[in-house]
Tab-separated table of C-alpha atoms in Angstrom:
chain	number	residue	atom	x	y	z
A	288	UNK	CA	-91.381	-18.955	155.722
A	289	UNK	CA	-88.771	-21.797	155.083
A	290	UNK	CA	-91.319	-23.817	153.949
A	291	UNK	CA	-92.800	-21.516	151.394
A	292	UNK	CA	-89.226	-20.996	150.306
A	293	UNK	CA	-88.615	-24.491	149.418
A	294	UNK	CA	-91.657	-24.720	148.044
A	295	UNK	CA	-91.302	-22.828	145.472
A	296	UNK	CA	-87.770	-23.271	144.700
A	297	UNK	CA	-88.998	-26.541	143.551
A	298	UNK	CA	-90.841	-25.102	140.967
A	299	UNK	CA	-88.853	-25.039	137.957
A	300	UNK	CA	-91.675	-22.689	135.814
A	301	UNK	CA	-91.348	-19.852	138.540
A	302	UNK	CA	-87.578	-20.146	138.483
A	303	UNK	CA	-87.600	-19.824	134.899
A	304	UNK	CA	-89.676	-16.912	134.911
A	305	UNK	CA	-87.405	-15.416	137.011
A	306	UNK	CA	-84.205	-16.255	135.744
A	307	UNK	CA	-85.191	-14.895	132.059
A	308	UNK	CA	-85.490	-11.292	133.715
A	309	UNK	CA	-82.701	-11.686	135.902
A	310	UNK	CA	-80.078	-13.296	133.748
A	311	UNK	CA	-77.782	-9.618	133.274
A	312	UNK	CA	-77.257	-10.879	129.048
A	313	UNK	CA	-80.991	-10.879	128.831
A	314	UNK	CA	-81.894	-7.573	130.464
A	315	UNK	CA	-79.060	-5.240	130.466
A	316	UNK	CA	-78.303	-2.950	127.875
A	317	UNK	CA	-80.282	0.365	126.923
A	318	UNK	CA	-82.255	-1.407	123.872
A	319	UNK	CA	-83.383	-4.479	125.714
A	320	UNK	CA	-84.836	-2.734	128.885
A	321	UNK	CA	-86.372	-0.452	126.566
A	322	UNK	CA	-88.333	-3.336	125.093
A	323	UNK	CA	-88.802	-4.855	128.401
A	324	UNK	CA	-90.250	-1.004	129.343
A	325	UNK	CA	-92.940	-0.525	126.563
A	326	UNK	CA	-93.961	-3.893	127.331
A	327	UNK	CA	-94.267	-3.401	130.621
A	328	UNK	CA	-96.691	-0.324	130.109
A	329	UNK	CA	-98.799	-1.514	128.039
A	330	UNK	CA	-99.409	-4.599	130.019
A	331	UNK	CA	-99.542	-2.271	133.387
A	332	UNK	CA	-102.418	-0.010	131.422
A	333	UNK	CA	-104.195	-2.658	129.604
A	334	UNK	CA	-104.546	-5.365	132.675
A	335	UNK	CA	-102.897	-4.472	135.650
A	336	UNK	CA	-103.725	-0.742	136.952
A	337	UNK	CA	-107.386	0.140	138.213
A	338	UNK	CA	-108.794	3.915	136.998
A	339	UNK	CA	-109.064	6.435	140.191
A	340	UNK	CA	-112.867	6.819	138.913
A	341	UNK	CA	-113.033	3.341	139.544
A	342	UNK	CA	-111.226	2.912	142.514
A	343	UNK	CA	-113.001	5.808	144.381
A	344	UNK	CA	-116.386	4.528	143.860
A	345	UNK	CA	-115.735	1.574	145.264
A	346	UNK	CA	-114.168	3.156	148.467
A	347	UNK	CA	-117.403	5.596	148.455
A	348	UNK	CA	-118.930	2.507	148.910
A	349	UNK	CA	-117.257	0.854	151.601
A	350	UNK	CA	-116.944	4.342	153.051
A	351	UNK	CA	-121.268	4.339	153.806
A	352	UNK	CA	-121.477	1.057	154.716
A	353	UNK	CA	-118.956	2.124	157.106
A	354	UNK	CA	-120.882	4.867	158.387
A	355	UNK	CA	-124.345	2.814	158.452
A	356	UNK	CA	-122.571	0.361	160.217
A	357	UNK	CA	-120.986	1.858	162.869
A	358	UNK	CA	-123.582	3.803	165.709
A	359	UNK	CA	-125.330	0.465	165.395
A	360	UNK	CA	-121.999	-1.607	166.364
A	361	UNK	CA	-121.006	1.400	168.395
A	362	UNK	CA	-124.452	0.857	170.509
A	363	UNK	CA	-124.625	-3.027	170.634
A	364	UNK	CA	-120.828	-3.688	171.927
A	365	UNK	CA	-121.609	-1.177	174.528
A	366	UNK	CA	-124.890	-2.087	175.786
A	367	UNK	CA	-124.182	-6.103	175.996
A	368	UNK	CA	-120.436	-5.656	176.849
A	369	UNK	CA	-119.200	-2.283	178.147
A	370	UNK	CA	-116.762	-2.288	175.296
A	371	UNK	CA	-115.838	1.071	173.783
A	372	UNK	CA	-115.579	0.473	169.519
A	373	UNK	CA	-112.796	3.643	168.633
A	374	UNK	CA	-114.751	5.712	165.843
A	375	UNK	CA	-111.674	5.709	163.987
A	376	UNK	CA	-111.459	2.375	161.751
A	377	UNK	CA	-107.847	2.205	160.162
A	378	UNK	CA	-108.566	1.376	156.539
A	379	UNK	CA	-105.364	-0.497	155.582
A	380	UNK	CA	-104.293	-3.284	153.302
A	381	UNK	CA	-103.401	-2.989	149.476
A	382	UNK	CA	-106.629	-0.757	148.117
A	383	UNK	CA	-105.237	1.569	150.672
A	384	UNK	CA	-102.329	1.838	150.111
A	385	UNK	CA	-102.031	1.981	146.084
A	386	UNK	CA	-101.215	-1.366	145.742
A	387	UNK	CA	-104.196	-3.191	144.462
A	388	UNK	CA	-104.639	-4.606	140.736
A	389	UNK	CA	-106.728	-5.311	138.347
A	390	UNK	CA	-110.198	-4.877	140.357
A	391	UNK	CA	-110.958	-3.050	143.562
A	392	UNK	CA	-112.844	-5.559	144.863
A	393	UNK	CA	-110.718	-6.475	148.473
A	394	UNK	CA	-110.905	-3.941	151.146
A	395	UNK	CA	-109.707	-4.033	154.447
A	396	UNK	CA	-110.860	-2.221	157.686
A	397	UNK	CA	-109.136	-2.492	161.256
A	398	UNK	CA	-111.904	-1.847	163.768
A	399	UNK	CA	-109.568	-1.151	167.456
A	400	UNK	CA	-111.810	-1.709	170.828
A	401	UNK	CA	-110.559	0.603	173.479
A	402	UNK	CA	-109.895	-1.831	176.195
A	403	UNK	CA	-107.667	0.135	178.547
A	404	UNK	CA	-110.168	0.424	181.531
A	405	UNK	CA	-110.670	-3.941	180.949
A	406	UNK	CA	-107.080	-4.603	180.617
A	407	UNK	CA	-103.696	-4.925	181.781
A	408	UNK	CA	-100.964	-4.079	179.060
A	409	UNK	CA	-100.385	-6.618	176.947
A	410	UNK	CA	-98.442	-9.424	178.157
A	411	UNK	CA	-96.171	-9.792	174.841
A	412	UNK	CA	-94.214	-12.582	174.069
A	413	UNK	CA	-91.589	-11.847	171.432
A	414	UNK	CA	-90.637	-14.627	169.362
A	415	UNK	CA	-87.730	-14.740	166.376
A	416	UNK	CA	-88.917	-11.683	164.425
A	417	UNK	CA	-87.133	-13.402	161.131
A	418	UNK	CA	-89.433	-16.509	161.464
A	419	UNK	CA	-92.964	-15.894	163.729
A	420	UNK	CA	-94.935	-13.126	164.465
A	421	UNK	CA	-95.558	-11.312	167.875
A	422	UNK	CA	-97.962	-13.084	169.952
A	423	UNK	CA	-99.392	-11.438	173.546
A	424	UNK	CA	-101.870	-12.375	176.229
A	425	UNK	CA	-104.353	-9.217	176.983
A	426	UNK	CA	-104.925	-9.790	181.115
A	427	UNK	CA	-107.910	-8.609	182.750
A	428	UNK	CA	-107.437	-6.226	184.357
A	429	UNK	CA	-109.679	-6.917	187.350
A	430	UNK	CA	-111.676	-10.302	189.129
A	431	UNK	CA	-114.793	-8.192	187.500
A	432	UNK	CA	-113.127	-7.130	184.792
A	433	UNK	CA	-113.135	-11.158	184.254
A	434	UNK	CA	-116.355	-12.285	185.271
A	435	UNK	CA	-118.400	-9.385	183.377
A	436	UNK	CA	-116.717	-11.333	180.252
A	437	UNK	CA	-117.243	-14.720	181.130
A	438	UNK	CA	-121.025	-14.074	182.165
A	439	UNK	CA	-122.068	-10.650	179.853
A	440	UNK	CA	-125.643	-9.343	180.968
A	441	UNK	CA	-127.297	-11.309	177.927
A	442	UNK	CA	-125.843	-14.454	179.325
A	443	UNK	CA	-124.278	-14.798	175.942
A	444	UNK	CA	-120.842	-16.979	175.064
A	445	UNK	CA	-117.841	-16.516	176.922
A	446	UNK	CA	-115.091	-13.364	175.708
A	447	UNK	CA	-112.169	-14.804	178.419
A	448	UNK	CA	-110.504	-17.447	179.233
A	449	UNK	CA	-108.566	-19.116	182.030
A	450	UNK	CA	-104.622	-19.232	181.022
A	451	UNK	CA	-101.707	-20.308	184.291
A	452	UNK	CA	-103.553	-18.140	186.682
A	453	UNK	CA	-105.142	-15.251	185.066
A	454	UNK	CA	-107.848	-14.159	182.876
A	455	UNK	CA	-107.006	-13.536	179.387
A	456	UNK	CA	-109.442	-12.216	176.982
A	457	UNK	CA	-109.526	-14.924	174.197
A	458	UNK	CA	-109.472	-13.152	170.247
A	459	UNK	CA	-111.203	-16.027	168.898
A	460	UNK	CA	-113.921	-15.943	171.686
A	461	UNK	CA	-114.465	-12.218	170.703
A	462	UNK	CA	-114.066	-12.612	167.003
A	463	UNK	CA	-116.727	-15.192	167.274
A	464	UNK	CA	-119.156	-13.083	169.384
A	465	UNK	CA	-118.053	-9.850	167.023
A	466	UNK	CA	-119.644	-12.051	164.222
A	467	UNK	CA	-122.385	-12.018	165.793
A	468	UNK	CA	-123.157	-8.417	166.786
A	469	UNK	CA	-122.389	-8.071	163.474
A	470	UNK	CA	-124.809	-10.040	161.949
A	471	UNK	CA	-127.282	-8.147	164.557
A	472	UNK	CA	-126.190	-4.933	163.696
A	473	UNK	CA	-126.426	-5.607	160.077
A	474	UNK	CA	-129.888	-6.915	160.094
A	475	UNK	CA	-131.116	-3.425	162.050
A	476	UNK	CA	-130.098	-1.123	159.352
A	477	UNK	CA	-131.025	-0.596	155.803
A	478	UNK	CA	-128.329	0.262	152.856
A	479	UNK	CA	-129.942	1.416	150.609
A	480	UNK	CA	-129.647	0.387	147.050
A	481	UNK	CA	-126.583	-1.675	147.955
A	482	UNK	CA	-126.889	-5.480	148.880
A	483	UNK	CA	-124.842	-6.158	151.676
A	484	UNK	CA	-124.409	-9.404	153.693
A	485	UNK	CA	-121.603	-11.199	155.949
A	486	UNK	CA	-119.803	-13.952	156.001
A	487	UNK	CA	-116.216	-15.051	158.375
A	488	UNK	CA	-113.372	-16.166	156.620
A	489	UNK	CA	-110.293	-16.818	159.278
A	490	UNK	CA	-110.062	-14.262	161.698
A	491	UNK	CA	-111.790	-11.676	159.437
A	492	UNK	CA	-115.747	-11.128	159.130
A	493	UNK	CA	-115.924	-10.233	155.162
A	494	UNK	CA	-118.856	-7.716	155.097
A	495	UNK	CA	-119.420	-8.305	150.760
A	496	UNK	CA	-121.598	-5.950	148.600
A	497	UNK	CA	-123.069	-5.614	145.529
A	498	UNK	CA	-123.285	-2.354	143.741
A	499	UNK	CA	-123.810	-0.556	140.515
A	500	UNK	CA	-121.449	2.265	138.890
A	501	UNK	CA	-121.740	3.645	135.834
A	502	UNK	CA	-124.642	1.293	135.046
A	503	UNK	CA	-122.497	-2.200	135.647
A	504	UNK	CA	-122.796	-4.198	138.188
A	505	UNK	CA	-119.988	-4.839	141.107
A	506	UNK	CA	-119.265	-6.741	144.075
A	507	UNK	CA	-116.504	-6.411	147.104
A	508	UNK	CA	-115.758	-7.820	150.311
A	509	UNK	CA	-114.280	-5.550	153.109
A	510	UNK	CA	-112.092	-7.795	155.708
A	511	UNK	CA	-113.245	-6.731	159.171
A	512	UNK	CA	-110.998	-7.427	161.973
A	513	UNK	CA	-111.294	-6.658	165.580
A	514	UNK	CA	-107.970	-4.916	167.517
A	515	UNK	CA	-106.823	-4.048	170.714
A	516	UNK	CA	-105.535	-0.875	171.059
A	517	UNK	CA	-102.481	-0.419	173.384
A	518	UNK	CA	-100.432	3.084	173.483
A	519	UNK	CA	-100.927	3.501	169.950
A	520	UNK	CA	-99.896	-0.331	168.572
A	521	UNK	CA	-102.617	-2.801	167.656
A	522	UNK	CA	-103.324	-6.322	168.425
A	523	UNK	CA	-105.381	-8.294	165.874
A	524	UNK	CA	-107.061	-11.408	166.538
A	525	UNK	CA	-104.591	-13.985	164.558
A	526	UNK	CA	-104.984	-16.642	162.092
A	527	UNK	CA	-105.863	-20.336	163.778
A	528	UNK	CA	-102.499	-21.636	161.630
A	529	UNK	CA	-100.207	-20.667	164.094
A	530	UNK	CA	-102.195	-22.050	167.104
A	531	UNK	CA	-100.115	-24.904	167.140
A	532	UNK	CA	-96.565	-23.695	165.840
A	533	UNK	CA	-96.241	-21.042	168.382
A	534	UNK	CA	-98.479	-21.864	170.960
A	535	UNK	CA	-100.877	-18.199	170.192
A	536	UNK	CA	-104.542	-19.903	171.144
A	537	UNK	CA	-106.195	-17.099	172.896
A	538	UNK	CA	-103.390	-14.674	172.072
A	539	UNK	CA	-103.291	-11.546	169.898
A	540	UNK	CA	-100.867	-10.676	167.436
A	541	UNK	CA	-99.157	-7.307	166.857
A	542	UNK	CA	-99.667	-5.556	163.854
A	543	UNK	CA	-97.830	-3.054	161.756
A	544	UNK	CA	-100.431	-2.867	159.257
A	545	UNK	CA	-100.808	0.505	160.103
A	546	UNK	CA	-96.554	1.339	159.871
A	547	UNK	CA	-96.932	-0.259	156.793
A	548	UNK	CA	-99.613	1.906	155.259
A	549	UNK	CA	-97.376	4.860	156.125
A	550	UNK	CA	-94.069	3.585	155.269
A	551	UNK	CA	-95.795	2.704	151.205
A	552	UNK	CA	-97.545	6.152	150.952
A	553	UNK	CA	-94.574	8.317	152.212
A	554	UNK	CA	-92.069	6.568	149.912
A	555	UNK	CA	-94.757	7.266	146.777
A	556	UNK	CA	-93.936	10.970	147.582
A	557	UNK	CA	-90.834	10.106	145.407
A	558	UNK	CA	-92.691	9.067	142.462
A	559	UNK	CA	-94.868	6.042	141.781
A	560	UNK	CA	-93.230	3.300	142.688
A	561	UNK	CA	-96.109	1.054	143.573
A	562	UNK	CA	-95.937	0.572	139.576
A	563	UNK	CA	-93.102	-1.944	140.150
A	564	UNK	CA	-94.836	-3.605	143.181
A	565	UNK	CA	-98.395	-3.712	141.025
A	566	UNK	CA	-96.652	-5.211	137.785
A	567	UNK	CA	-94.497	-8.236	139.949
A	568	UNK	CA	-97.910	-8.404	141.678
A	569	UNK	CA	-99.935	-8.674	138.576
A	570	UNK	CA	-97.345	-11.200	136.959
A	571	UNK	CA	-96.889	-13.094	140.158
A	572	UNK	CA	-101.292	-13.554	140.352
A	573	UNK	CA	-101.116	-14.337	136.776
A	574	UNK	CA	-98.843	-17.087	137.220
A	575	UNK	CA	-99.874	-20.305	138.421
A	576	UNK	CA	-96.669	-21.588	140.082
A	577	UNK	CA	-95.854	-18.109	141.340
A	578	UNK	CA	-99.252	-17.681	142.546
A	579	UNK	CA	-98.291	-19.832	145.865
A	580	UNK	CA	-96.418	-16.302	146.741
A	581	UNK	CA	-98.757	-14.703	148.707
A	582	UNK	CA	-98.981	-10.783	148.258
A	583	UNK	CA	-97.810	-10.293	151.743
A	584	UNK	CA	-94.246	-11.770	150.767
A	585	UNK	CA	-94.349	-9.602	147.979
A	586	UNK	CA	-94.714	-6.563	150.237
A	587	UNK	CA	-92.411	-7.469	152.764
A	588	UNK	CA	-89.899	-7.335	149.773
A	589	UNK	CA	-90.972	-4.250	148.555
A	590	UNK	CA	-90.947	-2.851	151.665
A	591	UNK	CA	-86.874	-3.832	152.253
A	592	UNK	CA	-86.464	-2.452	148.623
A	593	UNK	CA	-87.940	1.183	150.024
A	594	UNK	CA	-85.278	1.326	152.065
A	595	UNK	CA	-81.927	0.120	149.952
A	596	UNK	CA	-83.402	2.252	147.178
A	597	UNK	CA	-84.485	5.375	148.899
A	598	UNK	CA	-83.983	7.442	145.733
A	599	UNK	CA	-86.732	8.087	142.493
A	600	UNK	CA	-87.516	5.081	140.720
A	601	UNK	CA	-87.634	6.491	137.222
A	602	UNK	CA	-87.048	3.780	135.116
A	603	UNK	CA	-89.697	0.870	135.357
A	604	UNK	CA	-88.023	-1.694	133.408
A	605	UNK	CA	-84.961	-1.316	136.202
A	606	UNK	CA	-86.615	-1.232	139.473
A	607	UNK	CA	-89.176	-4.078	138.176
A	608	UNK	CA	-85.458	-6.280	137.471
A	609	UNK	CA	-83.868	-5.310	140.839
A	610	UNK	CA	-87.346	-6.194	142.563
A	611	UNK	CA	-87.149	-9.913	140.737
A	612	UNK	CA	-83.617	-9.821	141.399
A	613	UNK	CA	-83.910	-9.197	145.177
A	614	UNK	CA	-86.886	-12.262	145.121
A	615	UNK	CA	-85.108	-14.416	143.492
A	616	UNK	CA	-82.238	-14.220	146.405
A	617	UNK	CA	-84.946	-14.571	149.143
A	618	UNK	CA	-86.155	-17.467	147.865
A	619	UNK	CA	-82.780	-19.073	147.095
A	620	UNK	CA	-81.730	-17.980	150.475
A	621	UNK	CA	-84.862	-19.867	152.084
A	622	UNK	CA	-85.012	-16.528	154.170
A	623	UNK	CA	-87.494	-13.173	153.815
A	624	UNK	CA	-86.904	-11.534	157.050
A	625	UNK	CA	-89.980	-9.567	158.280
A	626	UNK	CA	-89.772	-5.627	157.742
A	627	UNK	CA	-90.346	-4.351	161.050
């Protein structure tokens, strides 16, 4: 995070942007902020906010390739592993949770295995919460437990590995055989009018469609990524980067993706304030120097701002000054602790 600090601190044309809506003689006063509002509005209904018709054909879409998908997967990762899929994919990430702009074309889907007869609780490591994420090992849980996954009845790859005297089962090992039940499952079913194929970005398979609404033609991706479920937190396979920086190969990484989801829709209860998060988002895409601020960053500062502004957020032009504001310290601080 340090890193990405600096970075852009060096940046004098993201500073700048910043500064002119920070500076108090620039925004403050009931004429200016009014000016700054209108402009904001027209921007945020012009370019930045997606129409619910819009938005909820799109998730109608990733909605029944979800449910053509899934007794095929359901069927496969029990018959060649003994793995139980949980029929209840979290749909999380920005389209979920009111955040997305200017095209619903991104979609995420959390797809938990139920691995509690395979596994030992998670082995977790905490590391410094204001600098890495969470990484654990997920132990077999018996010597069978560990051989069914290195040698599965098709003889296919390895899902375990061999870590200071146990068996782990290794998240990029089952991402990559995921992929390919995937791909199997995918090739077994028919959708319809909608063209569908796969492709693996990271750890995430992004299932991407084509479809047509209103006459016009579309295309998404939905982000697939394979969980453990533990007592009710998740494990996600993580990204390679941190391999080396904290030592994760083979691990799994907690996630509050699904905290986070409930933490953004309860606090909307209050009034929209995703509008402020959408319009820094929009600005911050928009923005080629800015752009090296990844949305995630952007949340993790909304998601601090939830809480020292628990109150209505009535006046756009404010909130969207106090949200730069509160950036702007982050980044000169060189320090964005994470929310939970």
């Amino acid at each position: 995070m340090a890193k990405l600090m600096a970075e852009v601190l060096v940046r004098p044309v993201a500073l700048l942007f910043i500064a002119i809506f920070c500076q108090h003689g620039d925004v403050q006063g009931t004429t200016k902020l009014s000016t700054l509002q209108v402009a904001l509005d027209e921007f945020y209904d012009k370019k930045v906010n997606i129409p619910d018709a819009r938005m909820d054909a799109a998730k109608t879409v990733v909605r029944e390739i979800e449910a053509i998908l899934k007794p095929r997967l359901t069927k496969l990762l029990d018959l060649e592993y003994d793995i139980t899929m949980d029929q209840n994919w979290k749909y999380t990430g920005s389209a979920f949770e009111n955040l997305k702009v200017f095209d619903p074309d991104d979609f995420d889907i959390m797809i938990p295995f139920d691995m509690t007869h395979h596994l030992e609780r998670p082995n977790r490591k905490y590391t410094d919460s204001s600098s890495s994420p969470q990484f654990s090992f997920a132990e077999c849980q018996t010597p069978k437990t560990a051989f069914n996954f290195l040698y599965p009845a098709n003889g296919s790859s390895k899902l375990s590995s061999w870590y200071n005297d146990i068996f782990v089962l290794d998240s990029k090992k089952v991402m990559s055989r995921f992929h390919s039940v995937l791909q199997k499952a995918m090739n077994l079913v028919n959708f319809g009018d909608k063209r569908v194929w796969i492709g693996q970005d990271g750890p995430a398979m992004k299932v991407q469609a084509s479809y047509k609404d209103q006459n016009k033609e579309h295309k998404l991706k939905i982000d697939m990524v394979v969980a453990v479920s533990d007592c009710n937190r998740y494990y996600v396979a993580k990204s390679d980067r941190y391999d080396t920086a904290v030592g994760a190969k083979g691990k799994w990484r907690l996630s509050y993706s699904d905290e986070e989801k409930k933490a953004i829709l309860s606090a909307n209860t209050l009034g929209d304030k995703s509008k402020v998060f959408k319009l820094v988002k929009a600005f911050c895409k928009k923005d080629g120097p800015l752009a090296v601020l990844e949305s995630y960053y952007l949340k993790t500062v909304y998601l601090h701002m939830l809480d020292k502004y628990p109150g209505q957020w009535t006046d756009t032009s404010e909130f969207f000054v106090k949200f730069l504001e509160e950036l702007l310290t982050f980044l000169q601080t060189r320090n964005l602790p994470m929310y939970f």
